[in-house]
mmCIF file of C-alpha atoms and ligand atoms in Angstrom:
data_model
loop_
_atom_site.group_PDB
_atom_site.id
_atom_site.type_symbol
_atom_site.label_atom_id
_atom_site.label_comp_id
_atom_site.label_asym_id
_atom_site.label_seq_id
_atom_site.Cartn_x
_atom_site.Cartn_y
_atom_site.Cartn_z
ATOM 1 C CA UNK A 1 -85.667 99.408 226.096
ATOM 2 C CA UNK A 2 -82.206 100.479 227.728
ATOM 3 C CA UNK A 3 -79.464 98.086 228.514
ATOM 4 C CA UNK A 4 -75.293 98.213 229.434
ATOM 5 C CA UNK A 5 -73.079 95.942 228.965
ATOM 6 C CA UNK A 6 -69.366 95.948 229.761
ATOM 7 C CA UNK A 7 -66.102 93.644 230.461
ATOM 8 C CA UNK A 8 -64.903 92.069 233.277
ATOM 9 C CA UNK A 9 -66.447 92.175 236.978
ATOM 10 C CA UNK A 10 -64.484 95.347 237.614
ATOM 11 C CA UNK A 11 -66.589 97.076 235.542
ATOM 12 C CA UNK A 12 -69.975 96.095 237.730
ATOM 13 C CA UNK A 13 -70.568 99.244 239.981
ATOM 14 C CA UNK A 14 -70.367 101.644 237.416
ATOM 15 C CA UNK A 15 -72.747 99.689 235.439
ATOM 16 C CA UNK A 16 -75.199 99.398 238.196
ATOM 17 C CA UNK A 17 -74.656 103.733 238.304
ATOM 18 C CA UNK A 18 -75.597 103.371 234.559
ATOM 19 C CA UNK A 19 -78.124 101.658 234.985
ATOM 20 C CA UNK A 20 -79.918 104.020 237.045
ATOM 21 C CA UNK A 21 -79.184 106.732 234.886
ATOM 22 C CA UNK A 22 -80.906 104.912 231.924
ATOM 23 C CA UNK A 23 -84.033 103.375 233.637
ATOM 24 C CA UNK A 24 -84.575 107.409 234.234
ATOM 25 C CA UNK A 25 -84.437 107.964 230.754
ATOM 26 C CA UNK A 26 -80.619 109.065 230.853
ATOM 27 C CA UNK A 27 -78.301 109.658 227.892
ATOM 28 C CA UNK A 28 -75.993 106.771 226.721
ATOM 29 C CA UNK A 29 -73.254 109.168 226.334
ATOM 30 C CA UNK A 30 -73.578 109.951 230.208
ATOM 31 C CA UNK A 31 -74.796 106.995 231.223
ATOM 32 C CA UNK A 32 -71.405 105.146 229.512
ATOM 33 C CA UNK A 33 -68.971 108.107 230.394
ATOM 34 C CA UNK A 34 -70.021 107.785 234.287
ATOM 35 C CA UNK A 35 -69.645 103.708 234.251
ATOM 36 C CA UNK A 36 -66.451 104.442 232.925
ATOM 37 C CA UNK A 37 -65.209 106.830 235.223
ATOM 38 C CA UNK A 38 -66.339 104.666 238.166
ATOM 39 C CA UNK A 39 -63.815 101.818 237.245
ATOM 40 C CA UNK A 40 -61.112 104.785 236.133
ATOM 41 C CA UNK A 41 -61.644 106.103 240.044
ATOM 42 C CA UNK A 42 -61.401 102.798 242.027
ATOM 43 C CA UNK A 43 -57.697 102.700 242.835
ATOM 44 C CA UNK A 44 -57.759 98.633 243.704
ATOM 45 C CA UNK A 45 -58.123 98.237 239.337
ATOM 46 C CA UNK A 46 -54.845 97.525 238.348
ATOM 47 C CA UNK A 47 -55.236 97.666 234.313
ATOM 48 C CA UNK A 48 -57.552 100.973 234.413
ATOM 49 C CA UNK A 49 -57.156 104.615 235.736
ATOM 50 C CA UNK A 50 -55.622 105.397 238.859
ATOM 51 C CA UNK A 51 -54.061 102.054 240.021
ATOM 52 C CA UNK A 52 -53.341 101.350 236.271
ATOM 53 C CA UNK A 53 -50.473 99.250 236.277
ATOM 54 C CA UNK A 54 -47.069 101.009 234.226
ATOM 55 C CA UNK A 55 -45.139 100.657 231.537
ATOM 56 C CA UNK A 56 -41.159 99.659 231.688
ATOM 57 C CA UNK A 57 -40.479 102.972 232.163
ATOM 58 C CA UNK A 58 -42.500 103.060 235.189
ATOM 59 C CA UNK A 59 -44.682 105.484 233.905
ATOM 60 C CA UNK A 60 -48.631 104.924 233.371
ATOM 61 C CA UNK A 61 -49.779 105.732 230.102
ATOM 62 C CA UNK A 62 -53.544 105.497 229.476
ATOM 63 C CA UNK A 63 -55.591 104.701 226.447
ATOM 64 C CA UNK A 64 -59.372 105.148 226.242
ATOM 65 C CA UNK A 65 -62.425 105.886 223.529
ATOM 66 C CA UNK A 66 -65.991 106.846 222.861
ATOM 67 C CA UNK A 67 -68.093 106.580 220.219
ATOM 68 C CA UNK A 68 -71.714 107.648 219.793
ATOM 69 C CA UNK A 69 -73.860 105.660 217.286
ATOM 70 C CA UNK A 70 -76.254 107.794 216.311
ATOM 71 C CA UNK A 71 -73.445 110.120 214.775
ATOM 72 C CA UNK A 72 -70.614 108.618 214.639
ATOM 73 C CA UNK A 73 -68.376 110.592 216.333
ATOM 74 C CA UNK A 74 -65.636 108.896 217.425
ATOM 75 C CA UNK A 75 -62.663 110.358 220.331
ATOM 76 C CA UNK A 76 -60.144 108.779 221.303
ATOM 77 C CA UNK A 77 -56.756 109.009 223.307
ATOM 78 C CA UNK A 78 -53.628 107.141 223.672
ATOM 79 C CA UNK A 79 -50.740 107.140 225.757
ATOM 80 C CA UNK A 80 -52.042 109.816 227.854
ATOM 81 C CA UNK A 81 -50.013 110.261 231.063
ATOM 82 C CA UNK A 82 -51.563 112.300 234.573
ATOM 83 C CA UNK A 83 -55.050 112.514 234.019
ATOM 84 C CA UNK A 84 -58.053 110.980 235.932
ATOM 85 C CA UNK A 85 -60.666 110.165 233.609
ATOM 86 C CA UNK A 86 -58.983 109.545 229.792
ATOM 87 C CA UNK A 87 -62.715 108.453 228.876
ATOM 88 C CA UNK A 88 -63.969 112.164 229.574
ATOM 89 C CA UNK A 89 -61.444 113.381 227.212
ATOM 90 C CA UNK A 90 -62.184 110.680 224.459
ATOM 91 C CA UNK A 91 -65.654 111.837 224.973
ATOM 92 C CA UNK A 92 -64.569 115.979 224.841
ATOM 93 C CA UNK A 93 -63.010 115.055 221.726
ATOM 94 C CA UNK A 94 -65.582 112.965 219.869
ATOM 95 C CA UNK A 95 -67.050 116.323 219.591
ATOM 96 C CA UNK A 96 -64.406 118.196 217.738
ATOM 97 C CA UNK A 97 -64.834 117.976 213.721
ATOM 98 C CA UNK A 98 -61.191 116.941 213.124
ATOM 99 C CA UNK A 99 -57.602 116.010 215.860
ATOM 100 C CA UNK A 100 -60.320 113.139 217.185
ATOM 101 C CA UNK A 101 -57.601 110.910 218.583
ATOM 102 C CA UNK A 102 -54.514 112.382 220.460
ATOM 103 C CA UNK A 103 -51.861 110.746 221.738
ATOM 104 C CA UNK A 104 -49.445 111.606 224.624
ATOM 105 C CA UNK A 105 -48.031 115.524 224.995
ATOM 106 C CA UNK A 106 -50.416 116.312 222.258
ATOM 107 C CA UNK A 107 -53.507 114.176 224.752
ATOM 108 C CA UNK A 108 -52.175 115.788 227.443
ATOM 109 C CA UNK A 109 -51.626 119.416 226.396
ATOM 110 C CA UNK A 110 -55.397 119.143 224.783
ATOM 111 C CA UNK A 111 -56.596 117.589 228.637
ATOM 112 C CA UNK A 112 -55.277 120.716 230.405
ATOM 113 C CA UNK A 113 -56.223 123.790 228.081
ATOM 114 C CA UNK A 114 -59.768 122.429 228.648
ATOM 115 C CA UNK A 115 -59.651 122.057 232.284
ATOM 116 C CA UNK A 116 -59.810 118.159 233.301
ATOM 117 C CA UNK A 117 -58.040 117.059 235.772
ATOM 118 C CA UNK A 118 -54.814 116.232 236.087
ATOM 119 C CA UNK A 119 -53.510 113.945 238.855
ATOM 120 C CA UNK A 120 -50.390 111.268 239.434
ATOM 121 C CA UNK A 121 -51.781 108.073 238.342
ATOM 122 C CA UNK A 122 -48.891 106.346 239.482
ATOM 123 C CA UNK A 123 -50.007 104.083 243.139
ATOM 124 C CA UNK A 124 -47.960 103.171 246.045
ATOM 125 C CA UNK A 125 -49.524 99.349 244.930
ATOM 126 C CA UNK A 126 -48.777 99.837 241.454
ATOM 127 C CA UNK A 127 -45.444 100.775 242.396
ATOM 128 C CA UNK A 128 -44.661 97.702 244.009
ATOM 129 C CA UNK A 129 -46.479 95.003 241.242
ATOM 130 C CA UNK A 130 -43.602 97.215 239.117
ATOM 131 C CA UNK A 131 -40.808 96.370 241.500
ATOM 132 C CA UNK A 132 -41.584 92.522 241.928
ATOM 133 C CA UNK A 133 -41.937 92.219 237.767
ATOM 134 C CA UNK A 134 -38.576 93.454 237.557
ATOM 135 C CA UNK A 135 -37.222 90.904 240.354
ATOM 136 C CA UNK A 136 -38.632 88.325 238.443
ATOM 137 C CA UNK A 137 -37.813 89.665 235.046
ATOM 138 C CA UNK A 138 -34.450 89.167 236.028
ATOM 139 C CA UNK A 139 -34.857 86.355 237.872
ATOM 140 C CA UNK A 140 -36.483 84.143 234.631
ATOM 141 C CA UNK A 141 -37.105 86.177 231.925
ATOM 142 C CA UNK A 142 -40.677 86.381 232.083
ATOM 143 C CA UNK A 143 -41.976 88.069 228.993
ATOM 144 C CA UNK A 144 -43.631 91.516 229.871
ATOM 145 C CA UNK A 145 -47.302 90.770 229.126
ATOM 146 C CA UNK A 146 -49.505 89.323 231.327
ATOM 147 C CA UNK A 147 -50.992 91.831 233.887
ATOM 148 C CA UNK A 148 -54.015 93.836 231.798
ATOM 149 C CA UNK A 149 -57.470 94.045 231.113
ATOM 150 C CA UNK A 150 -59.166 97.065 229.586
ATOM 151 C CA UNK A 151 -63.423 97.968 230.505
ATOM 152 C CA UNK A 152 -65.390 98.260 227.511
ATOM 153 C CA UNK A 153 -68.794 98.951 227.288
ATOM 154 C CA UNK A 154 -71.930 99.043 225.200
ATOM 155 C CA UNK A 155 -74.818 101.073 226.014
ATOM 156 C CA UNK A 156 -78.165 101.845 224.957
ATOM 157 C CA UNK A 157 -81.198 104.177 225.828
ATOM 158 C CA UNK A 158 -84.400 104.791 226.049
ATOM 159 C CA UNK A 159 -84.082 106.962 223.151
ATOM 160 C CA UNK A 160 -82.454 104.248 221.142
ATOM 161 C CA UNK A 161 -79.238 105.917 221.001
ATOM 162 C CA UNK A 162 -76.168 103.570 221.615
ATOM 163 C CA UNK A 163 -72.330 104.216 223.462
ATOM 164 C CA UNK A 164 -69.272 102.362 223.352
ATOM 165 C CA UNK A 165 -66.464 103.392 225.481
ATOM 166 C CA UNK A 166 -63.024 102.184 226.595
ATOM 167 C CA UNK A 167 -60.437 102.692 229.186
ATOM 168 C CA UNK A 168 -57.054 100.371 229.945
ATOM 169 C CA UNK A 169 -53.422 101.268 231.488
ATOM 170 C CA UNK A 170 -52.770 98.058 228.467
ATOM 171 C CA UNK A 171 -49.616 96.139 228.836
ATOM 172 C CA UNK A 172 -48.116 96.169 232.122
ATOM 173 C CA UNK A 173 -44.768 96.431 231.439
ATOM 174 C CA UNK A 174 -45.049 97.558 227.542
ATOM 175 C CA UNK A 175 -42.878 100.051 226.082
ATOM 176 C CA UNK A 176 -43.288 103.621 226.188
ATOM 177 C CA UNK A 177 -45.762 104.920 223.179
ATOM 178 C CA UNK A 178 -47.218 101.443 223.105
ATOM 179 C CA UNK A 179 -50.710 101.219 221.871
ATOM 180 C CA UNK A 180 -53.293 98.542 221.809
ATOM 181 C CA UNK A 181 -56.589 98.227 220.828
ATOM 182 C CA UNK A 182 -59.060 99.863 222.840
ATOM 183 C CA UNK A 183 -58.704 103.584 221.288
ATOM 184 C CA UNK A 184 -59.075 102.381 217.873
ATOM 185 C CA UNK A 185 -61.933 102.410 216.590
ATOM 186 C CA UNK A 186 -62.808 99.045 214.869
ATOM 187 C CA UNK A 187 -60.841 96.572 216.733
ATOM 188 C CA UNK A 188 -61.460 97.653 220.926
ATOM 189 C CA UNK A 189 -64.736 99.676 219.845
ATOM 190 C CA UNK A 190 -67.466 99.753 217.528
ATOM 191 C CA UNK A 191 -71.095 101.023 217.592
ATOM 192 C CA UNK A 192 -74.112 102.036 215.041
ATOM 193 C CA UNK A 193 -77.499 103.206 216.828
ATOM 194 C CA UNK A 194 -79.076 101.612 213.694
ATOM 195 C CA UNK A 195 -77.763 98.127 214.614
ATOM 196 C CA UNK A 196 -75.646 97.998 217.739
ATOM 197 C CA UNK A 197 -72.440 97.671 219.187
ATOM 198 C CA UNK A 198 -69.309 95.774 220.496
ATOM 199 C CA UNK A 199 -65.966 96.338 222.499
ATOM 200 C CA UNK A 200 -62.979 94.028 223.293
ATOM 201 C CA UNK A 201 -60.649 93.402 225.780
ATOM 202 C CA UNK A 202 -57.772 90.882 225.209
ATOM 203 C CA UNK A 203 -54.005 90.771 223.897
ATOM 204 C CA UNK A 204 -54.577 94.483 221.688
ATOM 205 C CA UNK A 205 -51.544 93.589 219.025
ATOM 206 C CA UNK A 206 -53.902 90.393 218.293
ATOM 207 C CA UNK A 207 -57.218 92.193 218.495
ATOM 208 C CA UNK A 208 -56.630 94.786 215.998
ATOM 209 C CA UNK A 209 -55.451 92.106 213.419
ATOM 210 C CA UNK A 210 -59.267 91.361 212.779
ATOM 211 C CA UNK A 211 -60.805 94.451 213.696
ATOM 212 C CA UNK A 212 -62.953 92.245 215.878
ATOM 213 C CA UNK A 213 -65.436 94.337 217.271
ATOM 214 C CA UNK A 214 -66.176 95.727 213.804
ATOM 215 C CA UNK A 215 -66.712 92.044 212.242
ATOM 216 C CA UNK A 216 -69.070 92.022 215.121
ATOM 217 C CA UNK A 217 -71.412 94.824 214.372
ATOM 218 C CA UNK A 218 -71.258 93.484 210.598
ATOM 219 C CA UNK A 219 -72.418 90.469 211.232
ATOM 220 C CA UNK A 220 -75.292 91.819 213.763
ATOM 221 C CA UNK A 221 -76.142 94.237 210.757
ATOM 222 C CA UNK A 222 -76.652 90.701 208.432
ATOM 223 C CA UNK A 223 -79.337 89.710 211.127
ATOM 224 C CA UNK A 224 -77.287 87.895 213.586
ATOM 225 C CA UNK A 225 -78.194 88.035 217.297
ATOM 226 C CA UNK A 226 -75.405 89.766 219.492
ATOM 227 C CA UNK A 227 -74.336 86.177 220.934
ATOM 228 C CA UNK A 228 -73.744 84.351 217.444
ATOM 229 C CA UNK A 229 -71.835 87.372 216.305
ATOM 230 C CA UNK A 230 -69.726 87.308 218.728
ATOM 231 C CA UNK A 231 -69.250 83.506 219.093
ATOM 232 C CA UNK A 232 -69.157 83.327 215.051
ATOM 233 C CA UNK A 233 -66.064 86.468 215.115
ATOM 234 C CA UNK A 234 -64.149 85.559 218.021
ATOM 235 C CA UNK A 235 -64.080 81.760 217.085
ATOM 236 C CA UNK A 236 -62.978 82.385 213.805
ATOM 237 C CA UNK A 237 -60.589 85.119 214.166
ATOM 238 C CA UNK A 238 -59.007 83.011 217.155
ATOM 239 C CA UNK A 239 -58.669 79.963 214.452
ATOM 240 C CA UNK A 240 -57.195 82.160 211.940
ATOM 241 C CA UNK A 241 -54.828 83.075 213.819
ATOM 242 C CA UNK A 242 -53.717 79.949 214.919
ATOM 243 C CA UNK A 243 -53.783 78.669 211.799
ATOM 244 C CA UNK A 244 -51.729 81.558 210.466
ATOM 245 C CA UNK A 245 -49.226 82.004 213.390
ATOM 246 C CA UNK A 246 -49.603 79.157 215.822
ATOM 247 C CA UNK A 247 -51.639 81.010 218.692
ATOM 248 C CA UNK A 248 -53.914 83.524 219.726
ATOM 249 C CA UNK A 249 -54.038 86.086 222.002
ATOM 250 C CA UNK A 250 -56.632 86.116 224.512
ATOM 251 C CA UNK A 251 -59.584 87.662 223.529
ATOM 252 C CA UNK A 252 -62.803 88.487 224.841
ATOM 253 C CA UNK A 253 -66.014 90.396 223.127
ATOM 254 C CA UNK A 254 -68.662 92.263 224.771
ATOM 255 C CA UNK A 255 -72.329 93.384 222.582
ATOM 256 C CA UNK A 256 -75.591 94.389 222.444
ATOM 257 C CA UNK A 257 -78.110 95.444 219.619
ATOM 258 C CA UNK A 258 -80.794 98.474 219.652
ATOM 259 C CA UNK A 259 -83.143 95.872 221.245
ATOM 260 C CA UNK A 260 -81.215 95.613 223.838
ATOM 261 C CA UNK A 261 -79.886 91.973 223.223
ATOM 262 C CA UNK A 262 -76.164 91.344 224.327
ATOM 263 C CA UNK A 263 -73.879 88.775 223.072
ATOM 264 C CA UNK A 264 -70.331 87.932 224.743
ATOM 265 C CA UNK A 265 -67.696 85.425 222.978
ATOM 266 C CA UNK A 266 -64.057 84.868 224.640
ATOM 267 C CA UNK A 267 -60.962 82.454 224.079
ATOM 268 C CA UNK A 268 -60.086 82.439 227.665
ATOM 269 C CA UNK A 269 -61.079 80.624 230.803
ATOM 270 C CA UNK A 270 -62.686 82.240 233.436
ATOM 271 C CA UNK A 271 -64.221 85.528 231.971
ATOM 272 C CA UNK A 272 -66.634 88.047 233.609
ATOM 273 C CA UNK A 273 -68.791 90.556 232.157
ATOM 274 C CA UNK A 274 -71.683 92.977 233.411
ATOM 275 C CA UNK A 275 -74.900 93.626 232.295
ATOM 276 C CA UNK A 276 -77.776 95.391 232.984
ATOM 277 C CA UNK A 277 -81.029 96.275 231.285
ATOM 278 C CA UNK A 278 -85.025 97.088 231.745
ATOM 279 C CA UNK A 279 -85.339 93.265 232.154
ATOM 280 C CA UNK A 280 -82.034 92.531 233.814
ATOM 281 C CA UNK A 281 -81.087 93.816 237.583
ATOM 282 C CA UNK A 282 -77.362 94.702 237.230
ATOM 283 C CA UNK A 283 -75.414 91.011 237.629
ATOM 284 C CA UNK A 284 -71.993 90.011 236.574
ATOM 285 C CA UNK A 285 -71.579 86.637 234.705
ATOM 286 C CA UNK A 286 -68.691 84.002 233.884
ATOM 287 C CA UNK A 287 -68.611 82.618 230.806
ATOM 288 C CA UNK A 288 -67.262 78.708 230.305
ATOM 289 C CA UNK A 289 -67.083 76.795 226.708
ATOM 290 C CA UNK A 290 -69.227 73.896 226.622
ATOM 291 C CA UNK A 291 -69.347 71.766 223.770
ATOM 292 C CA UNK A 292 -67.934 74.806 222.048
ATOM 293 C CA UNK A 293 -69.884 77.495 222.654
ATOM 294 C CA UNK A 294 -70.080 79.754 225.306
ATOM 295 C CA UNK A 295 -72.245 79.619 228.502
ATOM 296 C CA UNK A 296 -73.076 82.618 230.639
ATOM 297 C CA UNK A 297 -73.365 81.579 234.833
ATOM 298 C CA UNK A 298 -74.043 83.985 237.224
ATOM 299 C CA UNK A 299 -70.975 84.418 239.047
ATOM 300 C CA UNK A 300 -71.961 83.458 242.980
ATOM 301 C CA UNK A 301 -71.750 85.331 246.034
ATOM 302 C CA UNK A 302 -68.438 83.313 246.649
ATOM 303 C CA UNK A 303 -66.795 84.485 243.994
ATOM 304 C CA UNK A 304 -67.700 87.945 244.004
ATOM 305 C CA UNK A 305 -66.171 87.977 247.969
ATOM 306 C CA UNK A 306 -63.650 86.377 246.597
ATOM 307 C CA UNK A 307 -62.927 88.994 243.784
ATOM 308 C CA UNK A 308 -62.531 91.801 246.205
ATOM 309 C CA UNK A 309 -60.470 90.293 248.217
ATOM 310 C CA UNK A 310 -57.787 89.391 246.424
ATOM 311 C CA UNK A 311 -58.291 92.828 244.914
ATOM 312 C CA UNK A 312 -57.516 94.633 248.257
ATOM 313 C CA UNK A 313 -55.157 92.054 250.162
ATOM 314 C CA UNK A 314 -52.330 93.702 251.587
ATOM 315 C CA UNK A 315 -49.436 93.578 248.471
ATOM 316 C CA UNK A 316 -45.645 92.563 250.066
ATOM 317 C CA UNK A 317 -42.768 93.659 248.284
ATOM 318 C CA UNK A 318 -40.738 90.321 246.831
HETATM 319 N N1 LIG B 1 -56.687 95.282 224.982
HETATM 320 C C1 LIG B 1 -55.783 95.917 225.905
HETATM 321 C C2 LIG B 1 -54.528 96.291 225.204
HETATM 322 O O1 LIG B 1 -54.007 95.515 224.425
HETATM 323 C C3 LIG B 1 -55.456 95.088 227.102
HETATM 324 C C4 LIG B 1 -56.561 94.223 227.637
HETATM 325 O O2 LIG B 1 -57.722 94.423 227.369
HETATM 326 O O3 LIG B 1 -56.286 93.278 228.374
HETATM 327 O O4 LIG B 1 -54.010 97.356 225.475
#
């Protein structure tokens, strides 16, 4: 059995590359690294890669992770400025024994003594979206947060070695240095070849509260399928949290075991995923809550137009 699974709709042509590099008998590592990179590249992606939306400072700063089940080896980066593909460099250092998560200069001076490339992240589109959130910063108040979404991905091959992976620009608008969730290990990532694995996007500063994606692997490890982990975690993490503070973040789970079953779980309205796997053509889904748990729809052709072109419409300056 092989199988991928990832956040959001963005994330669907790089899991249809994966796939093809599994049903061949690829490696997870590659097969996840090049999914990754596919949604780092496309420059219409505002919350990952180039496109990435910036930070107040106008600058994009990039967080990202790997992690390889079978070992355990775990690389991460955070805050990395000018590079294309922060996942290849999470993956470069998942291999070192110790300095397995960098963040900025230190990311970046790592990145270029080992060759990857560097290259202005910053768009002409991304630009603007910066430009109209300060108009209306200033115009209402608006608090800096909406605007984000990171790819995260689970991946397993015919080997029966598993991935996880992450990539996200984060906040738009957050402060300089600011890190979420999705390059530490526990909260945006987790994965164990002998069980399986799970990856989050959502509001980080809430994620990493209940080390989410962990919880979720834990509970798969008790016997759970991938879906009633992640229903089970993300509905009661969400309800601890309101209980505790009076709301959640948004929060949405992606998994799969090492049979290739895949779970999602989310807080939110209207979220996609991608999956693929020996019995599964590559297809994106949309999950809804019905009578409290969630249901998985293919997403239709109309939507998926749709998608893409509000993606790529022309952007005006406010
Ligand atoms: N989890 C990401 C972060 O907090 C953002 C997102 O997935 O929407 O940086």
């Amino acid at each position: 059995m092989w199988g991928i699974i990832a956040t959001w709709r963005m994330a669907a042509e790089g899991v249809g590359k994966a796939a093809d590099i599994l049903k061949n008998g690829g490696d997870a590592g590659d097969a996840i690294e090049t999914a990754v990179r596919e949604v780092e590249d496309f420059p219409y992606y505002k919350s990952v890669g180039y496109g990435g939306l910036p930070n107040e400072e106008m600058e994009v700063e990039l967080d990202a992770a790997y992690m390889d089940g079978d070992t355990l080896d775990i690389g991460a980066v955070a805050a990395i400025r000018d590079f294309a593909n922060p996942v290849s460099i999470a993956r470069r250092l998942s291999k070192e024994k110790v300095n397995n998560l960098l963040v900025g200069e230190g990311a970046e001076k790592f990145a270029h003594k080992e060759g990857f490339e560097r290259k202005n992240m910053l768009t002409d589109r991304a630009k603007i979206h910066y430009r109209n959130r300060v108009k209306e910063l200033t115009a209402q108040e608006i608090k800096p947060y909406s605007g984000h979404d990171t790819v995260g991905m689970v991946c397993l091959d015919t080997k029966g070695k598993m991935t996880t992976a992450t990539s996200t620009s984060g906040l738009f608008m957050k402060k300089k240095g600011r890190v979420g969730d999705s390059p530490i290990a526990g909260s945006g990532f987790y994965v164990d070849s002998k069980i399986g694995g799970a990856s989050a996007t959502g509001l980080g500063e809430d994620v990493m509260k209940g080390c989410v994606s962990y919880e979720i692997v834990r509970l798969m490890r008790d016997g759970l399928h991938p879906q009633e982990a992640c229903e089970k975690a993300v509905a009661m993490f969400d309800q601890e949290l309101k209980e505790r503070r009076g709301q959640a973040g948004d929060m949405s789970l992606i998994a799969m075991n090492n049979k290739g079953e895949w779970g999602v779980a989310t807080n939110i309205e209207g979220f996609s995923f991608a999956v693929a796997t020996e019995n599964q053509e590559p297809i994106v889904y949309l999950t809804r809550h019905v009578d409290g748990k969630c249901v998985h729809e293919p997403a239709s052709q109309e939507w998926l137009d749709d998608y893409m072109r509000t993606r790529m419409a022309p952007l005006e300056e406010k």
